[in-house]
PDB file of C-alpha atoms in Angstrom:
ATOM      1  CA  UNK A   1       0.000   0.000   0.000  1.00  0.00           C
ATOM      2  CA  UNK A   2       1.556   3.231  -0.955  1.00  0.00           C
ATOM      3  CA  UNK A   3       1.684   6.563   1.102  1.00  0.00           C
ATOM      4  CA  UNK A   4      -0.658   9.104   1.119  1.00  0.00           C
ATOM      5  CA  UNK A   5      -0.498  12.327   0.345  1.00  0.00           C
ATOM      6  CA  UNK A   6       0.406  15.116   3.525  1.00  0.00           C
ATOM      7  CA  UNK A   7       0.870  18.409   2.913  1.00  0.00           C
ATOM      8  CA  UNK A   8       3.648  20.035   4.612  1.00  0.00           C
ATOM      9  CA  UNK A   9       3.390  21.650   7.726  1.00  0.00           C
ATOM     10  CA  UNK A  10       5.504  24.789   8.851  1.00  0.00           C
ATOM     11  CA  UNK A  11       7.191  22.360  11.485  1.00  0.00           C
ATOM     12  CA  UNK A  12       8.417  19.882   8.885  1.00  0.00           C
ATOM     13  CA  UNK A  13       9.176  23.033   6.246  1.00  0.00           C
ATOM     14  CA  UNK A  14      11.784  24.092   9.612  1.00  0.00           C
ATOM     15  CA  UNK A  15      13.463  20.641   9.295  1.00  0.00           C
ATOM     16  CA  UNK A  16      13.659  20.843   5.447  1.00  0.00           C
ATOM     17  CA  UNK A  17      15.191  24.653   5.857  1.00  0.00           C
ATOM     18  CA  UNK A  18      18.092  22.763   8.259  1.00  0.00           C
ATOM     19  CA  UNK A  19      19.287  20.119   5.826  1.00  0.00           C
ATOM     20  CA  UNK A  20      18.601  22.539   2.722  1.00  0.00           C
ATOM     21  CA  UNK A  21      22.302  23.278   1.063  1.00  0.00           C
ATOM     22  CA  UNK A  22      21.947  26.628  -0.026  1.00  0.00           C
ATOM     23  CA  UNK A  23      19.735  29.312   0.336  1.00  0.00           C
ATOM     24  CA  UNK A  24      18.045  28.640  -3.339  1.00  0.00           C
ATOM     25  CA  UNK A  25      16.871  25.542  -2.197  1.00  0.00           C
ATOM     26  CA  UNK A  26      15.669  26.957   1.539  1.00  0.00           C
ATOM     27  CA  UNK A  27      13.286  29.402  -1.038  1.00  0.00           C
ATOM     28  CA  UNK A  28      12.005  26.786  -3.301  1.00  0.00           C
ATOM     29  CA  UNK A  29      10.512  24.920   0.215  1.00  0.00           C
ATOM     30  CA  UNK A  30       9.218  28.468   1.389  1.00  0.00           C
ATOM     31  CA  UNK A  31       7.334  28.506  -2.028  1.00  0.00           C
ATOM     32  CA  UNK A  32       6.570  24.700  -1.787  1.00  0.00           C
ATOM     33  CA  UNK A  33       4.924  25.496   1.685  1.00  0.00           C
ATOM     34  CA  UNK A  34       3.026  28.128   0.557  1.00  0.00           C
ATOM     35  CA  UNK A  35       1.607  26.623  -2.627  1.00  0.00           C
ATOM     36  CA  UNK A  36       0.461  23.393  -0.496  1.00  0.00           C
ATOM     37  CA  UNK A  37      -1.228  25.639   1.822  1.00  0.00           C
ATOM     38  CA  UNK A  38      -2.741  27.577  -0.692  1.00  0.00           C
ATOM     39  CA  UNK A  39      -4.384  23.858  -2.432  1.00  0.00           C
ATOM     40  CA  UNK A  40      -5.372  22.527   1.019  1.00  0.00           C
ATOM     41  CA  UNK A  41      -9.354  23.346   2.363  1.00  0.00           C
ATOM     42  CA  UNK A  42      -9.439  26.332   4.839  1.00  0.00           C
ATOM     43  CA  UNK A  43     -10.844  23.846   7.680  1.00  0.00           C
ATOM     44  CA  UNK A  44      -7.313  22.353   7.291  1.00  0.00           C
ATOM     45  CA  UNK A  45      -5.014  25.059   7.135  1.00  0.00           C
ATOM     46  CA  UNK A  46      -4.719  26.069  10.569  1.00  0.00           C
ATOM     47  CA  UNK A  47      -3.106  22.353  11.607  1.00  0.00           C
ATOM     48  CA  UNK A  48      -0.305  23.214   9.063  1.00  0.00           C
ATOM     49  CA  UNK A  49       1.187  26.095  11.681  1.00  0.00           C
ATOM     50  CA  UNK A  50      -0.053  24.973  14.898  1.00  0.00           C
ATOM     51  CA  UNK A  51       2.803  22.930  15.862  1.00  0.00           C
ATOM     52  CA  UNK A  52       5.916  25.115  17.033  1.00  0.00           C
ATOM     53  CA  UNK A  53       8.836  24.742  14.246  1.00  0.00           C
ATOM     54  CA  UNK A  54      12.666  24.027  15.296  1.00  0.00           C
ATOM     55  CA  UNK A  55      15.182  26.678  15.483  1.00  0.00           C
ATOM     56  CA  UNK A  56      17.243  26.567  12.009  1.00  0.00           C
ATOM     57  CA  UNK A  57      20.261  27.705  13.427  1.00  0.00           C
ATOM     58  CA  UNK A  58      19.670  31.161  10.916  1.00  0.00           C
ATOM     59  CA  UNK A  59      18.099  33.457  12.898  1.00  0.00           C
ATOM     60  CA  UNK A  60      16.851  35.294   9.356  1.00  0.00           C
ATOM     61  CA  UNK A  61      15.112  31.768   8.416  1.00  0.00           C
ATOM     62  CA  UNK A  62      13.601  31.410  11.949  1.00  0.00           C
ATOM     63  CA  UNK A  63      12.034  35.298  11.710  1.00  0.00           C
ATOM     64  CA  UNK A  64      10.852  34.015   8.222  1.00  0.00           C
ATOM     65  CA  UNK A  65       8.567  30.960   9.906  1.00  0.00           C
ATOM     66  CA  UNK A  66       7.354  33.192  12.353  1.00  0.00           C
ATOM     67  CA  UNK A  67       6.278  35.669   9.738  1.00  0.00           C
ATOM     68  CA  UNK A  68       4.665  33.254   7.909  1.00  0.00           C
ATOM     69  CA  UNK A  69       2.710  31.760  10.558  1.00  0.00           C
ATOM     70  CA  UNK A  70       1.632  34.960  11.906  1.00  0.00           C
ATOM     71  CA  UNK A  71       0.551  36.247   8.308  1.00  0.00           C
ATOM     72  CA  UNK A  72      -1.500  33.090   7.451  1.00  0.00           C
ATOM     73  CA  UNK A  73      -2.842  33.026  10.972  1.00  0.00           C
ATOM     74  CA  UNK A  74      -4.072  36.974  10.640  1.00  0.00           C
ATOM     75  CA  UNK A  75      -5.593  35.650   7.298  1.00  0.00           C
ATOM     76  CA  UNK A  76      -7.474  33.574   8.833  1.00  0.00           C
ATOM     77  CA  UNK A  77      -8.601  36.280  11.408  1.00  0.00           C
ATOM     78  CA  UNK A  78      -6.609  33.998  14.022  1.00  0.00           C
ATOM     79  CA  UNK A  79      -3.915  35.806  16.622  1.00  0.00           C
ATOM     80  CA  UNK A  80      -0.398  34.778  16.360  1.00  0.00           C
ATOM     81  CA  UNK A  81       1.161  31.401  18.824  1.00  0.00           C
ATOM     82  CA  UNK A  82       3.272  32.762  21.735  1.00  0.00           C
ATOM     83  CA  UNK A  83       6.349  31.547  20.013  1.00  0.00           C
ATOM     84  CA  UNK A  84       6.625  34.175  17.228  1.00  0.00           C
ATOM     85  CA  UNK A  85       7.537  36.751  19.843  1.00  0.00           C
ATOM     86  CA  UNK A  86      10.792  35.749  20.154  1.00  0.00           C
ATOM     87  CA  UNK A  87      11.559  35.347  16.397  1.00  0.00           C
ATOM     88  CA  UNK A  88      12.277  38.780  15.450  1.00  0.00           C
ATOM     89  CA  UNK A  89      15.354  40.209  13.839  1.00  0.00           C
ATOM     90  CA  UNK A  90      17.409  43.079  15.244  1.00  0.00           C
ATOM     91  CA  UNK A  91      18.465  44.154  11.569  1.00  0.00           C
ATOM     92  CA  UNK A  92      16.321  44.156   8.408  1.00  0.00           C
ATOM     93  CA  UNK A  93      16.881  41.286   6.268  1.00  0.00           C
ATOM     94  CA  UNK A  94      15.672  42.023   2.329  1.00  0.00           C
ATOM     95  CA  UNK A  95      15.953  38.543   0.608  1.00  0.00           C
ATOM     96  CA  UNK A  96      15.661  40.638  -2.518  1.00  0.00           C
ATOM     97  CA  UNK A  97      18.955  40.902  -4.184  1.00  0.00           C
ATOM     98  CA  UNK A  98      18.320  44.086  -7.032  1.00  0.00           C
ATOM     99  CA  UNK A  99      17.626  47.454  -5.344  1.00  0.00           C
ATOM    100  CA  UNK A 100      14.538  47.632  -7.248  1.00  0.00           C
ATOM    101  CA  UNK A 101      12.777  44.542  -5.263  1.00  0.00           C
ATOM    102  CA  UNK A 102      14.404  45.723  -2.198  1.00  0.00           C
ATOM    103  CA  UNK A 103      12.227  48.973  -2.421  1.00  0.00           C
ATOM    104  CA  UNK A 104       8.979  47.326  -3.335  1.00  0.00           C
ATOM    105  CA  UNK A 105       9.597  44.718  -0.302  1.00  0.00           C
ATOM    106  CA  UNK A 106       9.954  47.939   1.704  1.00  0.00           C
ATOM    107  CA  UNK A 107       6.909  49.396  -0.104  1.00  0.00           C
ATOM    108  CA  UNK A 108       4.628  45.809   0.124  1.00  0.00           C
ATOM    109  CA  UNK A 109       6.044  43.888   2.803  1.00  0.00           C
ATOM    110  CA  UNK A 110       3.113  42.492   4.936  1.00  0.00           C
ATOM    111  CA  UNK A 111       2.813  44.008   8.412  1.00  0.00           C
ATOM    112  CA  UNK A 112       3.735  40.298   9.836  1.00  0.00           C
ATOM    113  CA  UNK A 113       6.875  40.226   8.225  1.00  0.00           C
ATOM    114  CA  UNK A 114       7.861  43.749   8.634  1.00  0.00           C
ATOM    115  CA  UNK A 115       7.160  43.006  12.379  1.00  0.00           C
ATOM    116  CA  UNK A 116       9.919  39.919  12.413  1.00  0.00           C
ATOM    117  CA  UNK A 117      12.254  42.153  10.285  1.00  0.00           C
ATOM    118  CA  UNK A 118      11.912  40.601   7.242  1.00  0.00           C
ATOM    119  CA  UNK A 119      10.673  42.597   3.937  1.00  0.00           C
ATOM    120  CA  UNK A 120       9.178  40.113   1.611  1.00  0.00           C
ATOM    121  CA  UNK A 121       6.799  42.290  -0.969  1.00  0.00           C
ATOM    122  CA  UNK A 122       3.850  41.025  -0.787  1.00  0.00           C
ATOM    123  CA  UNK A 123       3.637  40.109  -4.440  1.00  0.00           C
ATOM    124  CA  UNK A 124       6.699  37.858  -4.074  1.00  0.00           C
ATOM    125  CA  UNK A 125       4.375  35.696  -1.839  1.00  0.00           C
ATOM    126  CA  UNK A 126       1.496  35.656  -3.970  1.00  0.00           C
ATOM    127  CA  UNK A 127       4.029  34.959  -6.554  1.00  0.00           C
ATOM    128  CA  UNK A 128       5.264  31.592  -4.633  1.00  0.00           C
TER     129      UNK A 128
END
């Protein structure tokens, strides 16, 4: 009998972000994440982020899960878990490379992840 399907939760998406070799990768499973919790039934959604996720040993990657969490929560009209408090950065981290994206993340970056310090437009999510 052969496995069935589970979408991936934000605690396993922590796990893949640890063993990930470079940061390309770590991206593709943010986008990964996001697309299977786009496809999944709203009823279900929630069980994706209730379960706390690791520490990834990047402090920038740990910030990221917590604004994730907290944005999809907020979607959901639902309050952020305790744990997010601690995950914010103490300097700005703007994945974007070009100047250009750097601005519109500045411009567009959802009030979760400017919280945590990261700027993330918010059309690079819907994007994902």
């Amino acid at each position: 009998m052969g496995a069935s399907y589970e979408p991936m939760s934000l605690a396993r998406l922590a796990t893949h972000l640890v063993s990930a070799d470079t940061d390309q990768i770590r991206w593709k499973l943010v986008w990964e994440f996001l697309e299977e919790y786009r496809w999944e039934p709203a009823e279900t959604r929630v069980a994706l982020l209730s379960d706390e996720p690791g520490l990834t040993e990047d402090p920038r990657w740990d910030a990221l899960l917590a604004a994730v969490a907290e944005h999809l929560l907020a979607q959901a009209d639902l309050g952020p878990p305790a744990w997010v408090d601690a995950r914010v950065l103490r300097r700005a981290w703007f994945p974007a490379e070009l100047a250009i994206h750097r601005a519109d993340a500045l411009a567009w970056a959802p009030a979760a992840f400017r919280k945590h310090g990261v700027y993330l437009s918010v059309h690079d999510l819907a994007a994902a």
